[in-house]
Tab-separated table of C-alpha atoms in Angstrom:
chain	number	residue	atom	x	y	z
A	1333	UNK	CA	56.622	-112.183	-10.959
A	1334	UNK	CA	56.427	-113.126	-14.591
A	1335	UNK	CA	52.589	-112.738	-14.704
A	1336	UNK	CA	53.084	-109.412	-13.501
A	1337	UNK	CA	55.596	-108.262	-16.546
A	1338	UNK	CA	52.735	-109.790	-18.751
A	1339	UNK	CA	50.646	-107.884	-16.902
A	1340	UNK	CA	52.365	-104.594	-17.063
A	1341	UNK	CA	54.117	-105.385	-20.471
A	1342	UNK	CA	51.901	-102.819	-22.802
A	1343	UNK	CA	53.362	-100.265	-19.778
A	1344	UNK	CA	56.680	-100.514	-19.581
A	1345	UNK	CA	57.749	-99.035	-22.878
A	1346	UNK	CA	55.687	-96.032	-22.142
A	1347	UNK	CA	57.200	-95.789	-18.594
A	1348	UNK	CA	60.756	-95.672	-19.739
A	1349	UNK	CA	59.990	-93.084	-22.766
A	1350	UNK	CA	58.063	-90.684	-20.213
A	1351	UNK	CA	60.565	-90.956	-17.832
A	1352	UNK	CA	63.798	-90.798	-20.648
A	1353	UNK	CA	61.351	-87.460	-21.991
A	1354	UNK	CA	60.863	-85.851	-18.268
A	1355	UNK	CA	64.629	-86.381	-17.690
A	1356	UNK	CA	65.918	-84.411	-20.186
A	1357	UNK	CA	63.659	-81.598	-19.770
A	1358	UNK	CA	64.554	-81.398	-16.321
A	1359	UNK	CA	68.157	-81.529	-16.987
A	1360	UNK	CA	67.548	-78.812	-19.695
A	1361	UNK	CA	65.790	-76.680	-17.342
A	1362	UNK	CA	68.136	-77.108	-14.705
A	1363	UNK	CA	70.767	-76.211	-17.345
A	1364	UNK	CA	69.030	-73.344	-18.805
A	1365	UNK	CA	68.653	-71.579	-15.347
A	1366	UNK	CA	72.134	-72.496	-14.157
A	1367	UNK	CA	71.118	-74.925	-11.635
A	1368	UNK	CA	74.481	-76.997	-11.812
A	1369	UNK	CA	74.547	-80.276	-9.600
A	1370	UNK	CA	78.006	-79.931	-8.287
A	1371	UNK	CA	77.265	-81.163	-4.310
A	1372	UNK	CA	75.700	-83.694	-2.685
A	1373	UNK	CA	73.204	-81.790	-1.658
A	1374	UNK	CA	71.906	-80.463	-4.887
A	1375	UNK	CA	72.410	-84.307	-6.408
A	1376	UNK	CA	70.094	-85.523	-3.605
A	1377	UNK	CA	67.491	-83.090	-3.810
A	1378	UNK	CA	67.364	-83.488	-7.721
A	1379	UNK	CA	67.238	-87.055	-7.483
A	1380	UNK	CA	64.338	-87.078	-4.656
A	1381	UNK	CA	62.128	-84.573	-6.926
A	1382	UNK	CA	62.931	-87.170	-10.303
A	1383	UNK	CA	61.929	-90.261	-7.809
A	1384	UNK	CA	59.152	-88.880	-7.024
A	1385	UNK	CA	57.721	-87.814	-10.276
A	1386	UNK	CA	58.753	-91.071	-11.889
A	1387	UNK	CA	56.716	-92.729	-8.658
A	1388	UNK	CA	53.592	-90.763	-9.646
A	1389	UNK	CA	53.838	-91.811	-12.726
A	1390	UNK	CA	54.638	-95.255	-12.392
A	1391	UNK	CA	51.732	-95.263	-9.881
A	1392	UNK	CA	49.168	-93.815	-12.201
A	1393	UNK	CA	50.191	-96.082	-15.620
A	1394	UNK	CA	50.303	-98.743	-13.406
A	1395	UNK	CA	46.232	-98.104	-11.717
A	1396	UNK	CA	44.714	-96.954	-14.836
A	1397	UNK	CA	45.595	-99.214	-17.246
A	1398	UNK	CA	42.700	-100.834	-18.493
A	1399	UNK	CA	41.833	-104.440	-18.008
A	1400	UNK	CA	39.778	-107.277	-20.397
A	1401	UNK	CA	36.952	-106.709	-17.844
A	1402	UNK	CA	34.409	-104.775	-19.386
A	1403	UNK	CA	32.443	-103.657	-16.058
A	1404	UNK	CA	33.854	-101.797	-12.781
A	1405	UNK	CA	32.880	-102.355	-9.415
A	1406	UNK	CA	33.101	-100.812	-5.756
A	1407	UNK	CA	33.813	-102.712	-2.423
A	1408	UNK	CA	33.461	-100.244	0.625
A	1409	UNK	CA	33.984	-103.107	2.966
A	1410	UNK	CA	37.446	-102.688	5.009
A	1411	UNK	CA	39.475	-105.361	4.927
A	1412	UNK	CA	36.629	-107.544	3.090
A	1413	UNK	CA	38.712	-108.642	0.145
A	1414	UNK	CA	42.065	-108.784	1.926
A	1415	UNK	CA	39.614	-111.956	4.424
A	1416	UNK	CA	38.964	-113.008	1.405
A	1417	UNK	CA	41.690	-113.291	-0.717
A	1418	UNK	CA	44.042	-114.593	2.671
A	1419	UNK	CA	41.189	-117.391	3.047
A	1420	UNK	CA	40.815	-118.902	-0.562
A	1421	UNK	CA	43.627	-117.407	-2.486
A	1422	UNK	CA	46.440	-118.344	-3.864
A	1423	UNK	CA	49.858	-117.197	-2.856
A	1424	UNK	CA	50.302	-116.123	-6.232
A	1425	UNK	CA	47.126	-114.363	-6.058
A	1426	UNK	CA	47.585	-113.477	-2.625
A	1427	UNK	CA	51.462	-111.210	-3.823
A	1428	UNK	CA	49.845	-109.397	-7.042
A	1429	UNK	CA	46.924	-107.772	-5.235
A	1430	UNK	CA	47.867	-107.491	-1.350
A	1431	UNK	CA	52.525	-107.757	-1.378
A	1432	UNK	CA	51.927	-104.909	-4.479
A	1433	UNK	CA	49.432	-102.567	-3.426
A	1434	UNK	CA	52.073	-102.079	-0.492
A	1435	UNK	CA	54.834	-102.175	-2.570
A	1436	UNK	CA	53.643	-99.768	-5.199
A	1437	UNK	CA	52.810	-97.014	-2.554
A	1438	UNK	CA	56.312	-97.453	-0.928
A	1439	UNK	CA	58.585	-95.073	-3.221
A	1440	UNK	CA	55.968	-92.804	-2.910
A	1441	UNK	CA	56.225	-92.470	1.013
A	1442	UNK	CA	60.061	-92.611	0.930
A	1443	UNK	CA	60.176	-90.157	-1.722
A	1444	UNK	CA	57.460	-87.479	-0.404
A	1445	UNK	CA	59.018	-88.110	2.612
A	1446	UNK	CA	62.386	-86.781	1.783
A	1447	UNK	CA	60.877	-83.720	-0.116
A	1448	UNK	CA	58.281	-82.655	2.837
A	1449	UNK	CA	59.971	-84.334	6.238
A	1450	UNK	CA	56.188	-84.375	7.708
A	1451	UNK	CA	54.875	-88.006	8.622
A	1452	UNK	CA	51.692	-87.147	8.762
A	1453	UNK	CA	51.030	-85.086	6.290
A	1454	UNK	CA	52.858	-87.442	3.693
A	1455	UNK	CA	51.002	-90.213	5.298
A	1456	UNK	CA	47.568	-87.886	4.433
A	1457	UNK	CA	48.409	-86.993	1.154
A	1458	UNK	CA	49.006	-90.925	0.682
A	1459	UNK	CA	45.897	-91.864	1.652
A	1460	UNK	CA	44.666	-88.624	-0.849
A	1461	UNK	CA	46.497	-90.005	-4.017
A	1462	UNK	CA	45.301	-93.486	-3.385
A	1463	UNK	CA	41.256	-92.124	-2.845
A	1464	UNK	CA	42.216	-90.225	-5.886
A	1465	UNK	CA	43.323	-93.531	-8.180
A	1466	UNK	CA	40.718	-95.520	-6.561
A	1467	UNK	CA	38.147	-92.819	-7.475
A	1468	UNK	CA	39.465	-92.701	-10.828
A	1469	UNK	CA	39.423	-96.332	-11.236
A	1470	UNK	CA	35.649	-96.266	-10.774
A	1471	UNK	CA	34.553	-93.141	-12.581
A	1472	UNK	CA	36.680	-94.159	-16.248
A	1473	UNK	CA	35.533	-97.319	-17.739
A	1474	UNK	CA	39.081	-99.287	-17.605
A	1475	UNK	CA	37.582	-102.746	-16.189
A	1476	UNK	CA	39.054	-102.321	-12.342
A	1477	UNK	CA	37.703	-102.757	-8.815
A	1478	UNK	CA	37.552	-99.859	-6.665
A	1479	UNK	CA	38.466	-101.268	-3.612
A	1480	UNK	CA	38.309	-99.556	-0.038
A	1481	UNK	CA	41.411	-102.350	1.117
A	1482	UNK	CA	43.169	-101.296	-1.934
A	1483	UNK	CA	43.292	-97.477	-0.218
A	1484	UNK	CA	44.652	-99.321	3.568
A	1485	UNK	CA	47.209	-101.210	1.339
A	1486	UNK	CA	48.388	-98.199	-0.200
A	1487	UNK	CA	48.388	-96.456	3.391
A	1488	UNK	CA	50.581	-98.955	5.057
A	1489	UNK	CA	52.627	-98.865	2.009
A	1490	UNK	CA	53.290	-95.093	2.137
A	1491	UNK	CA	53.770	-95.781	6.074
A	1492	UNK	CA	56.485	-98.102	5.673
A	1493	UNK	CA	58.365	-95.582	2.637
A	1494	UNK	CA	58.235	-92.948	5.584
A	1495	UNK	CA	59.839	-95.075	7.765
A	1496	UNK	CA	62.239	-96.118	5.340
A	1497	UNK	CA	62.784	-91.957	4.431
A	1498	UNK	CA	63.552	-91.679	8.095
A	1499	UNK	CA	65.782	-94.440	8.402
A	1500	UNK	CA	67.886	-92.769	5.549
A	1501	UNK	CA	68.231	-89.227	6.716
A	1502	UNK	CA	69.407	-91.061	10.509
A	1503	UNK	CA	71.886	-92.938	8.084
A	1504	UNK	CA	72.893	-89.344	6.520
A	1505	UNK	CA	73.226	-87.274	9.693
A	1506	UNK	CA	75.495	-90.756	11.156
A	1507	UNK	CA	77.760	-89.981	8.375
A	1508	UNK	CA	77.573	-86.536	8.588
A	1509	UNK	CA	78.994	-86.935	12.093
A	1510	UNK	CA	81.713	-89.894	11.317
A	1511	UNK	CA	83.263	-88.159	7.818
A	1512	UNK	CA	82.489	-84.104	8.446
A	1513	UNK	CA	81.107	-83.968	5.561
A	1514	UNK	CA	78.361	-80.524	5.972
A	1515	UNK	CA	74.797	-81.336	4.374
A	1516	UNK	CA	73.309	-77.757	4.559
């Protein structure tokens, strides 16, 4: 975990102004057009549109920063790299590229999720946003792999946010039904 705060050190700061920045314009906007967040309803769908934006964003700093590598490459091979790494990897290696391509595509899922309540399309536009980085990655000269298993990661990733998006809105109808509380 340390080598990836190393990794994503230069990041970070930019992260938290952008998001600080898109915050209060939202909040200002909302303001200005007397959008008040005064239910639970209006709190949850603000904070699902924020998530979401601050996942794109997170995803994109976080794909197209540039590396020390000064040439790009393209693996159309499924599941080629993910044999390799699994067979002469280390587990260290093994969490940065396979553990986070999942995990980075996971908010993203759970958030898109909540906003469009359509598995499949949120799975497709997953699968759109990754082509779209990994596309990216090869066309700007920023020192990364374009990797086909990097787009299947990403996919299972967004699969498992849905699930997790599902899971929650169960949780919110259970508790709609227990404490009366009316979501629409």
């Amino acid at each position: 975990m340390q080598i990836l705060l190393e990794a994503f050190k230069p990041i970070i700061p930019i992260f938290i102004i952008a998001v600080m920045i898109f915050l209060f314009i939202l909040l200002y906007i909302n303001y200005k057009m007397g959008y008040k967040l005064n239910n639970f309803k209006r709190i949850l769908q603000f904070s699902t549109y924020f998530g979401l934006v601050v996942t794109l964003l997170g995803m994109f700093l976080v794909t197209m920063m540039p590396t020390s590598i000064e040439s790009h490459s393209l693996n159309l091979t499924p599941f080629g790299t993910i044999r390799d790494m699994l067979d002469y990897a280390t587990r260290e290696a093994i969490f940065n590229n396979i553990i986070m391509n999942i995990v980075l595509f996971m908010p993203f899922g759970f958030f898109m999720y909540l906003v469009l309540r359509k598995e499949l399309l949120v799975s497709l536009i997953g699968m759109a946003v990754s082509c779209l980085i990994e596309t990216l990655q090869f066309i700007f000269p920023i020192g990364r792999t374009s990797n086909i298993d990097d787009v299947i990661l990403n996919v299972i990733g967004t699969i498992i946010g849905i699930i997790i998006g599902v899971l929650f809105l169960k949780i919110e109808q259970i508790y709609d039904v227990y404490f009366g509380r009316k979501s629409k």
